[in-house]
Amino acid sequence: MTADLAGHARELAGWLRDNAERLAPWRRRPPGSLAAAVEHDRGLLALLHEAGWSRYGWPEQAGGLGGPVALRAVLYDELAAADVEVPEAYVILETLGPLLTAFAPDLAATHLPRFLRGEELWGQGFSEPEAGSDLAGLRTRAEAAGNGFVVNGQKIWTTLGQFASHAAVLARTGAPDSAHRGLTMLWVDLGQPGASVRPIPASSGRDEFAEMFFEDARVDGSRVIGEVGGGWAAAMYLLQYERGMYAWLRQAILHRRLREVAAMAPAGASPSSLAALGRAQRVCAGLRARSRTTVLRLSAGENPGPEISVDKVLLGQAEQAVFDAWRQLCWEAMAVDDGDLSSTLREEWFYSRASTIFGGAADIQRDILSDRVLRLPRGAR
Amino acid sequence: MNDQVAAFAELTTELLVAGQVDDLVAQLADPDLAEEWDDPAVVAAVAEPYGRAAAGGRLLDVAVLRRPDVSLLVPVTGHDPATAARRSTGGLELDGLVRGTVAGTLAVLLDGKVGLVATGTLDVVPVTGLDPAAELRRVRGRVAEPDEQLDVDAATVLSRAARFLAHELLGAGGAALDLAVEHVRSRHQFGVPLGSFQAVRHRLAEAHVQLTAARELLAAIGADADPDVHLLVLKSWAGAAAQTAVAAAQQVCGGMGFTEEFGLHRSVRRAHLLDGLLGGWEEADVLLGRLATEGRVIPDRQVVLS
Ligand SMILES: Cc1cc2nc3c(=O)[nH]c(=O)nc-3n(C[C@H](O)[C@H](O)[C@H](O)COP(=O)(O)OP(=O)(O)OC[C@H]3O[C@@H](n4cnc5c(N)ncnc54)[C@H](O)[C@@H]3O)c2cc1C
């Protein structure tokens, strides 16, 4: 690694200290609707773009300032360490940004700067009502028409989809039984008449995600991400970031939450709740160590391969350990307090339940490890 | 792995396979090698194969005290080393464990220092216990206050011991996992290999996840981290991971895994013994949680991106 990551981190930490007052509005997510939170975050996105910090680690052709991918990891880490709430949008950015820069540099050049400035949000349109874990069975169709495609079908569980201007949609361009071979990744404009988006209220109490409907939605041929028929490869590429860099981003946030939860613990907490807090710390430390290795590998241009499922399993365990420690230590706050902080933590407790589901369920990760790392005989699925 | 580390790994594996632990101890106790133990990779290179082999002998003493003529006294239970040596009128009341044969001098952790006392008058009893192959000795008796100290503090010795034990635990857990993987690939029931059943696969995949995380932590956190980090995070991660691995292996190996001939019991015994030495992971989680509520959250910044 040639870049001086530690030096970059020190500089950024210094900037965060010097600008503490300007950053004050973003220390804690505003209570209330997700829409309000997303709107509120735009200011922070703009600020970090203007100061340049969010542009490091993204290619210059896409409006970034270049340098290794690990510089992005430094940003998430330092924001959380400085008690600044990492914008939700960065989760989407880390999922779709690498996809665009690697497979659609022209789209990246247009859209990434807008995203970084807080002007645009995107959606990840993979899952369907009938294709979740078994993603290769998806049915949304893209028929060749003119110099592009016409898309028909439905996507579901699209995080922040109701705020998205565009979505990366994995659609079937091959025969219905072509499984993962007949898929193509398309960049779909959600503002067009053929596309509609509906938020889905979630168990957390927020509209975490949305469903997207496509009825003869048009996609120009220039908006294919990667190759026609190469959608699966593009999706697999993106998963390294969705599992690897996302885990790093989350561990940064989880370490902040741990500090907060430890400070909230009542005097005379029971040994079992102390054990839950201790375990949460231990698991987060393990996640961080593992995730560090993965981020450095991604940054060196390596593909961590199936071993990245280790990160995803650990992340689910860390998320749940942290918020369960809060539940145990601060049961009253969790169950009967309607203050802003308790409400936010309660939403996050709910969200932590989903971390073993999205991005490939933990059971699927263990299957991947069984097949491709331990090389056990494949079972019936 | 650099050449130096590879040489340690090779020597250790070779002599352990040949069953020559005492020879290994003698070679590794060479005073010229003393500083090499400061390299965590060297500790890993020796302790992991040692844990895999679940052998006896005095390797812990050598790696931690770096002198062939001194044995480390470890408390029988718990994380607090002071429980192995209690002050009573006119001297110390000792009750602890030594791994392998007891040298002429005993290292006792006391008041943050490492006191040296002669073993001569002490009662030394070989322990069969949970893991006979570990060749534990229980050492009891009264001695005068030590007038000589080792030139290293107790915190350093504790950190070193925890790191060594953690790697041994990974070795024990890794050996169990390997044995189980091999078994479920070849053993068939219901006309298919056991390893094709998801319940079996996921147990073993989970063991892999836990062992990997513990290994990453040991690699990411330097030898200079304080004993709390070493004992309550690194060693307890390894202890929990090793227990996950041996439990999964015991389950999926069925009746065969319960036989002496199969050999899994060596890892099971070793994993449980080592987890308990210097305190088990369940208790460590409570201690870690208590430290956190006192404002001593284990700093995440011990693992940095660079
Ligand atoms: C909060 C949240 C945000 C999301 N955001 C997005 C997004 O932005 N874009 C997007 O495309 N998708 C998103 N998803 C969808 C997510 O990827 C899917 O939920 C996930 O892939 C699982 O699919 P499913 O919900 O259909 O569950 P199913 O496939 O029906 O599975 C349900 C459960 O069954 C078990 N299971 C399934 N298959 C197996 C198997 N082979 N072996 C063992 N157990 C199995 C697992 O425990 C799984 O959780 C999101 C989901 C959530 C909860």
Short mmCIF file of C-alpha atoms in Angstrom, two decimals, chain A residues 18-314:
data_model
loop_
_atom_site.label_atom_id
_atom_site.label_comp_id
_atom_site.label_asym_id
_atom_site.label_seq_id
_atom_site.Cartn_x
_atom_site.Cartn_y
_atom_site.Cartn_z
CA ASP A 18 -11.81 22.10 13.30
CA ASN A 19 -15.29 22.00 11.78
CA ALA A 20 -17.05 20.54 14.79
CA GLU A 21 -19.51 23.39 14.95
CA ARG A 22 -20.50 23.18 11.31
CA LEU A 23 -20.93 19.44 11.67
CA ALA A 24 -23.07 19.68 14.80
CA PRO A 25 -26.42 19.22 12.98
CA TRP A 26 -25.28 15.79 11.76
CA ARG A 27 -24.16 14.24 15.03
CA ARG A 28 -27.47 12.54 15.52
CA ARG A 29 -30.09 11.52 12.98
CA PRO A 30 -33.13 13.79 13.23
CA PRO A 31 -36.15 12.01 14.68
CA GLY A 32 -39.17 11.37 12.52
CA SER A 33 -39.56 10.14 8.99
CA LEU A 34 -36.90 8.62 6.82
CA ALA A 35 -37.73 11.27 4.23
CA ALA A 36 -36.72 13.96 6.69
CA ALA A 37 -33.49 12.11 7.49
CA VAL A 38 -32.60 11.70 3.82
CA GLU A 39 -33.28 15.38 3.18
CA HIS A 40 -31.22 16.36 6.22
CA ASP A 41 -28.26 14.22 5.08
CA ARG A 42 -28.00 16.08 1.79
CA GLY A 43 -26.38 18.98 3.59
CA LEU A 44 -23.65 16.75 5.00
CA LEU A 45 -23.07 15.08 1.64
CA ALA A 46 -22.64 18.48 0.04
CA LEU A 47 -20.28 19.62 2.78
CA LEU A 48 -18.07 16.53 2.54
CA HIS A 49 -18.00 16.85 -1.24
CA GLU A 50 -17.12 20.50 -1.15
CA ALA A 51 -14.30 19.86 1.33
CA GLY A 52 -13.18 16.98 -0.90
CA TRP A 53 -13.21 14.25 1.74
CA SER A 54 -15.92 12.15 0.10
CA ARG A 55 -14.16 12.31 -3.27
CA TYR A 56 -11.01 10.45 -2.23
CA GLY A 57 -10.90 6.83 -3.33
CA TRP A 58 -13.19 7.45 -6.31
CA PRO A 59 -11.67 7.70 -9.80
CA GLU A 60 -10.99 11.15 -11.20
CA GLN A 61 -13.01 10.32 -14.34
CA ALA A 62 -16.02 9.93 -12.04
CA GLY A 63 -15.53 13.20 -10.24
CA GLY A 64 -13.37 11.76 -7.51
CA LEU A 65 -9.90 12.74 -6.38
CA GLY A 66 -8.43 9.31 -7.04
CA GLY A 67 -6.30 7.23 -4.71
CA PRO A 68 -6.96 3.78 -3.29
CA VAL A 69 -10.42 2.58 -2.35
CA ALA A 70 -9.31 2.35 1.30
CA LEU A 71 -9.49 6.17 1.49
CA ARG A 72 -13.27 5.77 1.42
CA ALA A 73 -13.03 3.39 4.34
CA VAL A 74 -11.05 6.04 6.22
CA LEU A 75 -13.89 8.53 5.69
CA TYR A 76 -16.53 6.25 7.23
CA ASP A 77 -14.26 5.37 10.12
CA GLU A 78 -13.36 8.95 10.96
CA LEU A 79 -16.91 10.26 10.66
CA ALA A 80 -18.16 7.69 13.14
CA ALA A 81 -15.16 8.22 15.44
CA ALA A 82 -15.96 11.95 15.48
CA ASP A 83 -19.57 11.16 16.43
CA VAL A 84 -20.92 12.27 13.07
CA GLU A 85 -23.71 10.09 11.71
CA VAL A 86 -22.54 8.37 8.51
CA PRO A 87 -25.13 9.32 5.84
CA GLU A 88 -27.44 6.45 4.87
CA ALA A 89 -26.77 7.31 1.26
CA TYR A 90 -23.19 6.06 1.57
CA VAL A 91 -24.54 2.53 1.92
CA ILE A 92 -26.05 2.78 -1.55
CA LEU A 93 -22.96 4.54 -2.83
CA GLU A 94 -20.74 1.67 -1.69
CA THR A 95 -23.03 -0.82 -3.39
CA LEU A 96 -23.66 0.84 -6.74
CA GLY A 97 -20.71 3.23 -7.01
CA PRO A 98 -18.11 0.50 -7.58
CA LEU A 99 -20.47 -1.14 -10.07
CA LEU A 100 -20.73 2.01 -12.17
CA THR A 101 -17.06 2.91 -12.04
CA ALA A 102 -16.04 -0.63 -13.05
CA PHE A 103 -18.71 -1.48 -15.62
CA ALA A 104 -20.15 1.83 -16.84
CA PRO A 105 -17.53 4.60 -16.62
CA ASP A 106 -19.67 7.00 -18.68
CA LEU A 107 -22.62 6.63 -16.34
CA ALA A 108 -20.27 6.97 -13.40
CA ALA A 109 -18.88 10.21 -14.84
CA THR A 110 -22.37 11.67 -15.04
CA HIS A 111 -24.03 10.33 -11.93
CA LEU A 112 -21.36 9.76 -9.29
CA PRO A 113 -20.57 13.46 -8.82
CA ARG A 114 -24.28 14.18 -8.39
CA PHE A 115 -24.56 11.48 -5.77
CA LEU A 116 -21.49 12.70 -3.94
CA ARG A 117 -22.92 16.23 -3.86
CA GLY A 118 -26.16 14.93 -2.34
CA GLU A 119 -28.22 15.75 -5.43
CA GLU A 120 -29.10 12.19 -6.44
CA LEU A 121 -29.89 8.87 -4.79
CA TRP A 122 -30.05 5.49 -6.50
CA GLY A 123 -31.70 2.16 -5.87
CA GLN A 124 -30.46 -1.41 -6.10
CA GLY A 125 -33.09 -3.34 -8.04
CA PHE A 126 -32.19 -6.99 -7.63
CA SER A 127 -34.76 -8.72 -5.39
CA GLU A 128 -38.22 -9.60 -6.61
CA PRO A 129 -41.27 -10.97 -4.84
CA GLU A 130 -40.50 -14.42 -6.23
CA ALA A 131 -36.71 -14.13 -6.33
CA GLY A 132 -34.96 -13.36 -3.05
CA SER A 133 -32.29 -15.79 -1.96
CA ASP A 134 -32.69 -17.55 -5.27
CA LEU A 135 -31.87 -14.40 -7.19
CA ALA A 136 -31.05 -16.18 -10.45
CA GLY A 137 -34.74 -17.04 -10.79
CA LEU A 138 -35.73 -13.40 -11.29
CA ARG A 139 -38.39 -12.62 -13.89
CA THR A 140 -38.25 -8.90 -14.68
CA ARG A 141 -37.87 -8.91 -18.46
CA ALA A 142 -35.88 -6.60 -20.69
CA GLU A 143 -36.79 -7.02 -24.36
CA ALA A 144 -34.50 -5.59 -27.01
CA ALA A 145 -36.27 -2.70 -28.76
CA GLY A 146 -34.64 -0.21 -31.11
CA ASN A 147 -31.20 0.61 -29.75
CA GLY A 148 -32.22 -0.29 -26.22
CA PHE A 149 -34.60 -2.26 -24.06
CA VAL A 150 -38.16 -2.23 -22.82
CA VAL A 151 -38.47 -3.39 -19.21
CA ASN A 152 -41.47 -5.06 -17.57
CA GLY A 153 -41.66 -6.48 -14.08
CA GLN A 154 -41.45 -5.75 -10.38
CA LYS A 155 -38.61 -5.22 -7.92
CA ILE A 156 -38.98 -5.18 -4.16
CA TRP A 157 -37.14 -4.25 -0.95
CA THR A 158 -35.23 -1.48 -2.73
CA THR A 159 -33.49 0.42 0.08
CA LEU A 160 -34.29 4.16 -0.14
CA GLY A 161 -35.97 3.40 -3.50
CA GLN A 162 -38.66 6.05 -2.97
CA PHE A 163 -35.95 8.74 -3.05
CA ALA A 164 -34.01 7.32 -5.99
CA SER A 165 -33.72 8.99 -9.37
CA HIS A 166 -32.23 5.87 -10.97
CA ALA A 167 -31.95 2.19 -10.24
CA ALA A 168 -29.53 -0.54 -11.25
CA VAL A 169 -32.00 -3.18 -12.34
CA LEU A 170 -31.02 -6.79 -12.87
CA ALA A 171 -33.31 -8.04 -15.63
CA ARG A 172 -33.71 -11.10 -17.79
CA THR A 173 -32.63 -10.66 -21.38
CA GLY A 174 -32.21 -14.38 -22.05
CA ALA A 175 -34.74 -17.19 -22.18
CA PRO A 176 -36.97 -17.65 -19.11
CA ASP A 177 -34.95 -20.70 -18.04
CA SER A 178 -31.55 -19.10 -18.67
CA ALA A 179 -30.98 -18.69 -14.88
CA HIS A 180 -27.92 -16.56 -14.08
CA ARG A 181 -26.64 -16.70 -17.67
CA GLY A 182 -29.44 -14.66 -19.22
CA LEU A 183 -29.30 -11.56 -17.01
CA THR A 184 -28.35 -7.98 -17.84
CA MET A 185 -27.78 -5.01 -15.53
CA LEU A 186 -29.58 -1.86 -16.67
CA TRP A 187 -29.48 1.73 -15.47
CA VAL A 188 -33.13 2.70 -15.34
CA ASP A 189 -34.44 6.25 -15.06
CA LEU A 190 -37.15 6.12 -12.41
CA GLY A 191 -38.59 9.48 -13.44
CA GLN A 192 -40.09 8.12 -16.67
CA PRO A 193 -43.77 7.25 -17.12
CA GLY A 194 -43.14 3.48 -17.32
CA ALA A 195 -41.59 3.38 -13.83
CA SER A 196 -43.36 3.78 -10.51
CA VAL A 197 -42.08 3.44 -6.96
CA ARG A 198 -44.01 2.80 -3.75
CA PRO A 199 -42.47 2.92 -0.28
CA ILE A 200 -43.00 -0.08 1.99
CA PRO A 201 -43.53 0.58 5.70
CA ALA A 202 -41.08 -1.57 7.66
CA SER A 203 -41.15 -3.22 11.08
CA SER A 204 -38.67 -0.62 12.32
CA GLY A 205 -41.36 2.01 11.98
CA ARG A 206 -39.70 3.67 9.00
CA ASP A 207 -40.25 3.23 5.28
CA GLU A 208 -36.86 1.57 4.88
CA PHE A 209 -37.44 0.32 1.37
CA ALA A 210 -39.72 0.44 -1.66
CA GLU A 211 -41.11 -1.60 -4.49
CA MET A 212 -40.55 -0.60 -8.10
CA PHE A 213 -42.90 -1.39 -10.97
CA PHE A 214 -41.87 -1.29 -14.61
CA GLU A 215 -44.45 -1.18 -17.40
CA ASP A 216 -42.78 -0.76 -20.76
CA ALA A 217 -40.06 1.33 -19.15
CA ARG A 218 -37.44 2.40 -21.71
CA VAL A 219 -33.73 1.95 -21.30
CA ASP A 220 -31.29 3.25 -23.89
CA GLY A 221 -28.59 0.86 -25.12
CA SER A 222 -25.95 3.18 -23.67
CA ARG A 223 -27.32 2.39 -20.19
CA VAL A 224 -26.31 -1.22 -20.03
CA ILE A 225 -23.99 -1.71 -17.07
CA GLY A 226 -21.37 -4.15 -18.35
CA GLU A 227 -22.29 -6.61 -21.09
CA VAL A 228 -25.68 -7.75 -22.30
CA GLY A 229 -25.94 -11.18 -20.67
CA GLY A 230 -23.24 -10.17 -18.20
CA GLY A 231 -25.57 -9.07 -15.42
CA TRP A 232 -24.61 -11.85 -13.05
CA ALA A 233 -20.89 -11.05 -13.29
CA ALA A 234 -21.67 -7.40 -12.58
CA ALA A 235 -23.84 -8.37 -9.60
CA MET A 236 -21.12 -10.62 -8.21
CA TYR A 237 -18.57 -7.84 -8.58
CA LEU A 238 -20.79 -5.47 -6.65
CA LEU A 239 -21.33 -8.01 -3.87
CA GLN A 240 -17.68 -7.71 -2.79
CA TYR A 241 -18.43 -4.12 -1.88
CA GLU A 242 -21.94 -4.72 -0.62
CA ARG A 243 -20.53 -7.36 1.74
CA GLY A 244 -16.98 -6.08 2.31
CA MET A 245 -16.96 -2.29 2.31
CA TYR A 246 -20.45 -2.16 3.79
CA ALA A 247 -19.28 -4.28 6.72
CA TRP A 248 -16.44 -1.82 7.32
CA LEU A 249 -18.79 1.15 7.18
CA ARG A 250 -21.14 -0.53 9.63
CA GLN A 251 -18.40 -1.56 12.06
CA ALA A 252 -17.41 2.09 12.30
CA ILE A 253 -20.98 2.98 13.26
CA LEU A 254 -21.28 -0.01 15.59
CA HIS A 255 -18.17 1.03 17.50
CA ARG A 256 -19.73 4.43 18.05
CA ARG A 257 -22.95 2.81 19.25
CA LEU A 258 -20.96 0.60 21.60
CA ARG A 259 -19.41 3.63 23.24
CA GLU A 260 -22.85 5.16 23.63
CA VAL A 261 -24.47 2.02 24.95
CA ALA A 262 -21.66 1.49 27.47
CA ALA A 263 -22.17 5.06 28.72
CA MET A 264 -25.91 4.48 29.09
CA ALA A 265 -25.56 1.33 31.16
CA PRO A 266 -27.27 1.73 34.53
CA ALA A 267 -25.30 1.29 37.74
CA GLY A 268 -25.57 -2.24 39.03
CA ALA A 269 -26.21 -3.80 35.64
CA SER A 270 -26.64 -7.55 35.89
CA PRO A 271 -23.80 -9.91 34.98
CA SER A 272 -25.80 -11.25 32.05
CA SER A 273 -26.28 -7.82 30.53
CA LEU A 274 -22.62 -6.98 31.18
CA ALA A 275 -21.73 -10.19 29.37
CA ALA A 276 -23.90 -9.08 26.44
CA LEU A 277 -22.00 -5.78 26.33
CA GLY A 278 -18.66 -7.55 26.61
CA ARG A 279 -19.58 -9.96 23.87
CA ALA A 280 -20.70 -7.09 21.63
CA GLN A 281 -17.32 -5.46 22.07
CA ARG A 282 -15.48 -8.64 21.37
CA VAL A 283 -17.51 -9.43 18.27
CA CYS A 284 -17.10 -5.87 16.96
CA ALA A 285 -13.35 -6.09 17.50
CA GLY A 286 -13.26 -9.30 15.48
CA LEU A 287 -15.38 -7.79 12.74
CA ARG A 288 -13.13 -4.76 12.54
CA ALA A 289 -9.97 -6.84 12.29
CA ARG A 290 -11.46 -9.06 9.62
CA SER A 291 -12.99 -6.18 7.72
CA ARG A 292 -9.69 -4.30 7.72
CA THR A 293 -8.06 -7.18 5.85
CA THR A 294 -10.89 -7.22 3.33
CA VAL A 295 -10.83 -3.47 2.73
CA LEU A 296 -7.08 -3.55 2.17
CA ARG A 297 -7.51 -6.40 -0.30
CA LEU A 298 -10.27 -4.57 -2.18
CA SER A 299 -8.06 -1.51 -2.17
CA ALA A 300 -5.20 -3.48 -3.69
CA GLY A 301 -7.53 -4.55 -6.50
CA GLU A 302 -7.85 -8.12 -5.25
CA ASN A 303 -11.15 -9.95 -5.18
CA PRO A 304 -11.53 -11.58 -1.77
CA GLY A 305 -13.73 -14.24 -3.37
CA PRO A 306 -16.03 -16.52 -1.36
CA GLU A 307 -14.12 -15.80 1.87
CA ILE A 308 -15.98 -12.48 2.01
CA SER A 309 -18.94 -14.43 3.34
CA VAL A 310 -17.02 -14.56 6.64
CA ASP A 311 -17.32 -10.76 6.84
CA LYS A 312 -21.04 -10.87 6.14
CA VAL A 313 -21.73 -13.49 8.80
CA LEU A 314 -19.64 -11.58 11.36
#
